[in-house]
PDB file of C-alpha atoms in Angstrom:
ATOM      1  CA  UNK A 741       7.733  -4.918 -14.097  1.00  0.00           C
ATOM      2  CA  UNK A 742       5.068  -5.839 -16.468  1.00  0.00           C
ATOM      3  CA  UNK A 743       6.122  -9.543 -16.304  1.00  0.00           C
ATOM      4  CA  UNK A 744       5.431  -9.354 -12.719  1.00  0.00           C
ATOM      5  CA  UNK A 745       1.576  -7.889 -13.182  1.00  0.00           C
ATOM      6  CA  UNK A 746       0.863 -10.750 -16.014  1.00  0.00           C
ATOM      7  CA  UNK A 747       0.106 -13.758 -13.841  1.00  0.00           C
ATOM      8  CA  UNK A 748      -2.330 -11.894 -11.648  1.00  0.00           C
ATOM      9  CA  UNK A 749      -3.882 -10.720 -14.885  1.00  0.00           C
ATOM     10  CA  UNK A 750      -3.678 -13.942 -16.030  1.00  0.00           C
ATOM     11  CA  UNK A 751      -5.369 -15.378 -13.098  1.00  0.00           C
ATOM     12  CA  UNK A 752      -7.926 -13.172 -12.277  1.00  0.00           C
ATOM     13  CA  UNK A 753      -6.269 -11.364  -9.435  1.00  0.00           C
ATOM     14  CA  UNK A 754      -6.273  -7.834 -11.078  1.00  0.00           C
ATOM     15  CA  UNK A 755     -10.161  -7.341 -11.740  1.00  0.00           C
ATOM     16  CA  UNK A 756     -11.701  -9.573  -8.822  1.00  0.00           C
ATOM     17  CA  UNK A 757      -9.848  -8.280  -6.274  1.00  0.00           C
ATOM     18  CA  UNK A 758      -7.211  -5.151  -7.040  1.00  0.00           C
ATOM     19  CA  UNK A 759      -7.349  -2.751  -9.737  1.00  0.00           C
ATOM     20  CA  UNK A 760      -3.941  -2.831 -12.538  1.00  0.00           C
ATOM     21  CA  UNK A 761      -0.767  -1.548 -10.671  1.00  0.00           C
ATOM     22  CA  UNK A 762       2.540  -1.410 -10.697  1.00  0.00           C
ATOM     23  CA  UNK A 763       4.664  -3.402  -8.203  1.00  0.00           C
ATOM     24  CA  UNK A 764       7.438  -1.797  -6.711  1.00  0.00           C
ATOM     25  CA  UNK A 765       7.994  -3.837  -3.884  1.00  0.00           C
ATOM     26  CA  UNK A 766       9.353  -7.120  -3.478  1.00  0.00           C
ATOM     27  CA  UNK A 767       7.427  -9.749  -1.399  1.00  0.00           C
ATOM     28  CA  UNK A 768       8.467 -13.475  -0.989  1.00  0.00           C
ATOM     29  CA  UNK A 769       6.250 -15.766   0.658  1.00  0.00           C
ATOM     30  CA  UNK A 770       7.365 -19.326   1.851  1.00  0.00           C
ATOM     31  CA  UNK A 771       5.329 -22.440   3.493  1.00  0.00           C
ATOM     32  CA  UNK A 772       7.901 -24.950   5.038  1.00  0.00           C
ATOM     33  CA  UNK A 773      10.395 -25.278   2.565  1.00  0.00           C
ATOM     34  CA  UNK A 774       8.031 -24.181  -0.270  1.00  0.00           C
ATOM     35  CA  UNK A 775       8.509 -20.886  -1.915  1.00  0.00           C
ATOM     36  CA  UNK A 776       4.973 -19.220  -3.314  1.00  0.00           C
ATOM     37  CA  UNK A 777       5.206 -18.581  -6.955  1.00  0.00           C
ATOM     38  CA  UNK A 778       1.903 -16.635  -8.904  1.00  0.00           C
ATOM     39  CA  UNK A 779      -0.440 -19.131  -9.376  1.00  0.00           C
ATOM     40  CA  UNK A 780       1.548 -22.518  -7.739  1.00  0.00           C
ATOM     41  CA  UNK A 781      -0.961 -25.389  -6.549  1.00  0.00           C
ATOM     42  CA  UNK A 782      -0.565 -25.508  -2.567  1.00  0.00           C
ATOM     43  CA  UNK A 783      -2.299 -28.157  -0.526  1.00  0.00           C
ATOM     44  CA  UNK A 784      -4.273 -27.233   1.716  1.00  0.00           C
ATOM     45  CA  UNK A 785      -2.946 -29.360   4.527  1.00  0.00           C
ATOM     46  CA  UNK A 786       0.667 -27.508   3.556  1.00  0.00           C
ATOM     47  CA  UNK A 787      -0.810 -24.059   4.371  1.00  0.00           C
ATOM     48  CA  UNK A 788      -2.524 -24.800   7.266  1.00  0.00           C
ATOM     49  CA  UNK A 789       0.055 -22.559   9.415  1.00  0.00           C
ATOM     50  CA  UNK A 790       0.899 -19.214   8.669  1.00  0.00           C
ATOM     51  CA  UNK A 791       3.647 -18.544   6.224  1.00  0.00           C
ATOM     52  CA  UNK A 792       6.848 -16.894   6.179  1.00  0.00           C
ATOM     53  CA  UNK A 793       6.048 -13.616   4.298  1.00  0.00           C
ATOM     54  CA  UNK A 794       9.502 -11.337   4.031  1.00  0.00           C
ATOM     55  CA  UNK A 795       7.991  -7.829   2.526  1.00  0.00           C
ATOM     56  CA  UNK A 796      11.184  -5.553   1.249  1.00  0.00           C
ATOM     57  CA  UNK A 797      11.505  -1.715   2.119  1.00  0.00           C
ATOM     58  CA  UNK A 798      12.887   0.535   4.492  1.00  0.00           C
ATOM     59  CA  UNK A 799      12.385   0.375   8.403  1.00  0.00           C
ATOM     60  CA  UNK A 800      10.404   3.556   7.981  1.00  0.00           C
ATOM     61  CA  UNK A 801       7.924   2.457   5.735  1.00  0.00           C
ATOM     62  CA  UNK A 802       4.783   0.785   6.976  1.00  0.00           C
ATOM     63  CA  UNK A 803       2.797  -1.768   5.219  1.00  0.00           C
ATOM     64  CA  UNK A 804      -0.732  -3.551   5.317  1.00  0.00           C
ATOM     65  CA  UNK A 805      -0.781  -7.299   4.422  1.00  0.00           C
ATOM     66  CA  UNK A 806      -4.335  -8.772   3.190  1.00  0.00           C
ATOM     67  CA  UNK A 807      -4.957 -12.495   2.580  1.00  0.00           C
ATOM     68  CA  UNK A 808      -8.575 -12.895   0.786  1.00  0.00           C
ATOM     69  CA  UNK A 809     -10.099 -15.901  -1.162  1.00  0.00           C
ATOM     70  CA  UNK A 810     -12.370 -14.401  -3.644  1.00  0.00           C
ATOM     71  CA  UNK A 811     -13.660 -17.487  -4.548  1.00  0.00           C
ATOM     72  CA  UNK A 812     -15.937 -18.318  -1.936  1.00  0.00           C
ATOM     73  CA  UNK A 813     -17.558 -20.597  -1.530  1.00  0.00           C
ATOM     74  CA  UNK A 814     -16.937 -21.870  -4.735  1.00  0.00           C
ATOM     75  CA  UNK A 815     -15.588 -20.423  -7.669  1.00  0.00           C
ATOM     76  CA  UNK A 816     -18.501 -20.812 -10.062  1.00  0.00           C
ATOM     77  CA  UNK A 817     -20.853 -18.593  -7.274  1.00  0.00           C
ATOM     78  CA  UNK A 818     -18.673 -16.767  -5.624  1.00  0.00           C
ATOM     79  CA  UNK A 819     -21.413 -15.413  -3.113  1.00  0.00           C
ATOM     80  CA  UNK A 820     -19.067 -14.308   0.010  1.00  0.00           C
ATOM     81  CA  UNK A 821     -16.384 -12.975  -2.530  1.00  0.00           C
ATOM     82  CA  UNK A 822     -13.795 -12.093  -0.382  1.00  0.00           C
ATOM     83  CA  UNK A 823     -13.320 -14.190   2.618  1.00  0.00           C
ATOM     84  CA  UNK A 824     -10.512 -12.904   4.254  1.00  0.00           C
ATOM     85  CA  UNK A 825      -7.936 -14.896   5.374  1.00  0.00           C
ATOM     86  CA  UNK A 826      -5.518 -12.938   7.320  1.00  0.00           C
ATOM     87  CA  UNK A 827      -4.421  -9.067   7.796  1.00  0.00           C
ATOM     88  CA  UNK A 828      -1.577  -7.269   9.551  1.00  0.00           C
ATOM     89  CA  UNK A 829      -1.070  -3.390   9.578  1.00  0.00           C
ATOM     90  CA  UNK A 830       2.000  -1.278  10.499  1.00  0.00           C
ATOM     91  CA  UNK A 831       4.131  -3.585   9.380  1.00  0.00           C
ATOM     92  CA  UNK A 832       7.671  -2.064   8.658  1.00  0.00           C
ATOM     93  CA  UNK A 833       9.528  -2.166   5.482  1.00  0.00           C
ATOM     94  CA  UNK A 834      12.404  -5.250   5.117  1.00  0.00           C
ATOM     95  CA  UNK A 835      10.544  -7.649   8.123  1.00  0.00           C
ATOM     96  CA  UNK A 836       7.554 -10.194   8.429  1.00  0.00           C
ATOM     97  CA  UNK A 837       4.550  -9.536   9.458  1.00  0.00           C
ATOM     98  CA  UNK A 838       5.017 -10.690  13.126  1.00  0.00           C
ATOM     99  CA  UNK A 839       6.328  -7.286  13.605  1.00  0.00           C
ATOM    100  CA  UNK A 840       3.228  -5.473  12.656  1.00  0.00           C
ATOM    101  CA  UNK A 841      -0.171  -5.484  13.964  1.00  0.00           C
ATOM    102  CA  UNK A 842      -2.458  -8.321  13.808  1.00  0.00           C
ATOM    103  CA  UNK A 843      -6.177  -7.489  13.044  1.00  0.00           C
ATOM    104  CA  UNK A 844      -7.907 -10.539  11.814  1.00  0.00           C
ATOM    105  CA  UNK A 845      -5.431 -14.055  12.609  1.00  0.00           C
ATOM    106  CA  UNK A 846      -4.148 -16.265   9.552  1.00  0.00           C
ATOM    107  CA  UNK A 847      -6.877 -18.887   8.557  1.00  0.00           C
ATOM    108  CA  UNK A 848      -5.281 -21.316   6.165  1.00  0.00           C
ATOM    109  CA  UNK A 849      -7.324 -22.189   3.257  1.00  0.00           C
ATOM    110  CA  UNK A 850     -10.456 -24.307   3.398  1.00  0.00           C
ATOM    111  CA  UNK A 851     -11.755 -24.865  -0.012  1.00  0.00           C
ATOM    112  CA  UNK A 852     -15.357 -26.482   0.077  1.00  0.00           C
ATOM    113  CA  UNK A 853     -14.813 -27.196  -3.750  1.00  0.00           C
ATOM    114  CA  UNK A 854     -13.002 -26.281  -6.638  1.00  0.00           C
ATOM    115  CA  UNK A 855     -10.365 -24.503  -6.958  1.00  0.00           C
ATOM    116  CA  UNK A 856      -9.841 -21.260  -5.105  1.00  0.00           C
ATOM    117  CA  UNK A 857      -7.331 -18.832  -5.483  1.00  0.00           C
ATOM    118  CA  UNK A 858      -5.567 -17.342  -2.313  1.00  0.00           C
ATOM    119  CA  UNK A 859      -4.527 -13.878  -2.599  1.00  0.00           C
ATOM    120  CA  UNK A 860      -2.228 -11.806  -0.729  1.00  0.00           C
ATOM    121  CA  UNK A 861      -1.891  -8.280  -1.464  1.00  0.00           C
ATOM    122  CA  UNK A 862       0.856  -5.424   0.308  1.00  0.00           C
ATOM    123  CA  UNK A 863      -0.263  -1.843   0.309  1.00  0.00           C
ATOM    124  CA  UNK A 864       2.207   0.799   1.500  1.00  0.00           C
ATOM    125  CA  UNK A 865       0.801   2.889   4.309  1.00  0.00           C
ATOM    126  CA  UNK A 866       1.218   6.792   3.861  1.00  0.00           C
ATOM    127  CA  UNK A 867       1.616   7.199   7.887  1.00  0.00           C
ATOM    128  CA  UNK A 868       0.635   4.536  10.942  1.00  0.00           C
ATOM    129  CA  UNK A 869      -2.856   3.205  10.994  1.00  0.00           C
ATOM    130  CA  UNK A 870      -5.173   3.350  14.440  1.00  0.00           C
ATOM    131  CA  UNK A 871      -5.802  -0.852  14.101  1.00  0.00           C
ATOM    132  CA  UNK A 872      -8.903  -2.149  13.959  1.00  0.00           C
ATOM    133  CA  UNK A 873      -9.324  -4.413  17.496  1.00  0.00           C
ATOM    134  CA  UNK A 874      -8.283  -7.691  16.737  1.00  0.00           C
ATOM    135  CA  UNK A 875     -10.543 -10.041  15.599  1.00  0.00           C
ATOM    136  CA  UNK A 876     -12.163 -12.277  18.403  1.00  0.00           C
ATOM    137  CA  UNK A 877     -11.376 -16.083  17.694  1.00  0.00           C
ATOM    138  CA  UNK A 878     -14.017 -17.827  16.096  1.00  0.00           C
ATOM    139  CA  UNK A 879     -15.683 -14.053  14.787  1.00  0.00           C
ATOM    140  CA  UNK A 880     -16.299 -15.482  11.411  1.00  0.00           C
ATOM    141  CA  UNK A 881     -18.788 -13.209   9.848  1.00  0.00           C
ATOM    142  CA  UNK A 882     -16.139 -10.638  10.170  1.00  0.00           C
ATOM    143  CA  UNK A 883     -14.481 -13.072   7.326  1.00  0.00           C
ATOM    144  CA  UNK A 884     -17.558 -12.904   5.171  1.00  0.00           C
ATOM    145  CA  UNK A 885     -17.881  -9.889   2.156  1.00  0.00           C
ATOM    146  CA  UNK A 886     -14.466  -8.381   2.859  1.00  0.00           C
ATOM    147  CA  UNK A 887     -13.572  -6.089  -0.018  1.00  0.00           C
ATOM    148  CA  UNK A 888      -9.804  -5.681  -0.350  1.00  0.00           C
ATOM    149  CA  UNK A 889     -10.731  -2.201  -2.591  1.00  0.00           C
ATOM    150  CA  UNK A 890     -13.115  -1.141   0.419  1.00  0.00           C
ATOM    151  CA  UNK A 891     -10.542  -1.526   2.968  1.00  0.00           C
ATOM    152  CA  UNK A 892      -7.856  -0.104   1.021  1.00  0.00           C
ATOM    153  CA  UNK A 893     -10.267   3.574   0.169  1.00  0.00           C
ATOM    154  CA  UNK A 894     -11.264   3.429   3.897  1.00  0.00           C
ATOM    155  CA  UNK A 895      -7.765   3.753   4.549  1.00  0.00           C
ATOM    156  CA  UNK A 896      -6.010   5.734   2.278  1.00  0.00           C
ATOM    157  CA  UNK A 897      -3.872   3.029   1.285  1.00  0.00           C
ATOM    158  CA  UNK A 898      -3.827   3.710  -2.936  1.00  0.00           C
ATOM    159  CA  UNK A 899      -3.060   0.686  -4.918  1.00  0.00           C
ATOM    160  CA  UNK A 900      -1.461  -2.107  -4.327  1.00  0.00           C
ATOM    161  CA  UNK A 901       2.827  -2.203  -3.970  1.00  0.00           C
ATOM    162  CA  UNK A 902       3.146  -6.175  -4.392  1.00  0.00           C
ATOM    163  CA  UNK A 903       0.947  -8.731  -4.676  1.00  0.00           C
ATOM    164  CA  UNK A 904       1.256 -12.943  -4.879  1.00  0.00           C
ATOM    165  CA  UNK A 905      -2.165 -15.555  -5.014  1.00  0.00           C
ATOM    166  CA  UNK A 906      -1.823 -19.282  -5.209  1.00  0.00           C
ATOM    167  CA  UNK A 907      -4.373 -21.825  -5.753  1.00  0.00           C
ATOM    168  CA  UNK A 908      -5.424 -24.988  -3.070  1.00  0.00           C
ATOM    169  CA  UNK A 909      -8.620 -27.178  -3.565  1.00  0.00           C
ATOM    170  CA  UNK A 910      -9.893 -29.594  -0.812  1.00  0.00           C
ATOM    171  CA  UNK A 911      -7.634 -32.772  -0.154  1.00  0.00           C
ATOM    172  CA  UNK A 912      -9.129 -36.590  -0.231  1.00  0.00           C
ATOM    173  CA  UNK A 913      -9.279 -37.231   3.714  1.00  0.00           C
ATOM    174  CA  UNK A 914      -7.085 -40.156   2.774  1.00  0.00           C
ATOM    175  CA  UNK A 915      -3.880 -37.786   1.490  1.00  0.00           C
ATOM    176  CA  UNK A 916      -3.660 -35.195   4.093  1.00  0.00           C
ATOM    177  CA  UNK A 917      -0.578 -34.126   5.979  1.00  0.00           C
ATOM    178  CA  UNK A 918      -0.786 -35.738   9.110  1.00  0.00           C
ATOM    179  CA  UNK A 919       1.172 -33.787  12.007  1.00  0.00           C
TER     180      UNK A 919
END
């Protein structure tokens, strides 16, 4: 397992945003044809729609998926460390997270400058969670400060099961993905 923790050491992940743990459950995470690997370069422009995230375990376990970038804005003054991304709750064990509840909507990255890292972190839920209301489109200051460790104490979640980040910085206008 330890060869699993080392690239979120590595980069960061473990001390800005989750404490050390041990993962115990397997998460893949896909956008298009692109599988997410710790640490990977996506463009921007590639994760602008949500991704396919498959999150192993039984039907009977529940899970909460968190998407922060604790690099904003930048990652030299990271002043509204963590924006967050995207979270789902109640999601069950061996599915996406289209089957759980959706709280705050995918954003895909956005990164002003430099290079940010995009985290996405699985906790295992010790019973259902009473979901926050979703978050109203274009409610971005519910974005700003998130604290992945907050959320997970304010919900009993423990530490983290699996956990994957990859890093995007802002495309020349000229070499974006045109749809």
């Amino acid at each position: 397992m330890a060869a699993h923790v080392d690239p979120l050491v590595v980069g960061r992940v473990i001390g800005d945003v989750v404490d050390l743990f041990v993962p115990t459950v397997a998460m893949s995470v896909r956008f298009g044809t692109k599988d997410l690997t710790n640490g990977c370069e996506i463009k921007p422009s590639i994760a602008a729609d949500t991704p396919a995230v498959q999150i192993a375990g039984r039907a009977n376990d529940l899970f909460t998926l968190i998407m922060t970038d604790p690099d904003a804005p930048s990652p030299s003054e990271p002043s509204m460390r963590e924006w967050l991304h995207w979270l789902v709750v109640n999601i069950p064990g061996g599915t996406d997270p289209s089957q759980g509840e959706l709280v705050v909507p995918y954003m895909g990255p956005r990164p002003p400058v430099g290079i940010h890292r995009y985290v996405m972190v699985v906790f295992q839920q010790k019973a259902r969670m009473t979901a926050p209301p979703a978050l109203a489109p274009g409610a971005e200051a519910a974005r700003v400060g998130f604290t992945t460790r907050a959320f997970a104490d304010r919900h009993d979640l423990g530490l983290p099961v699996a956990a994957m980040y990859f890093n995007a910085q802002k495309e020349p206008a000229n070499r974006r993905r045109h749809y």
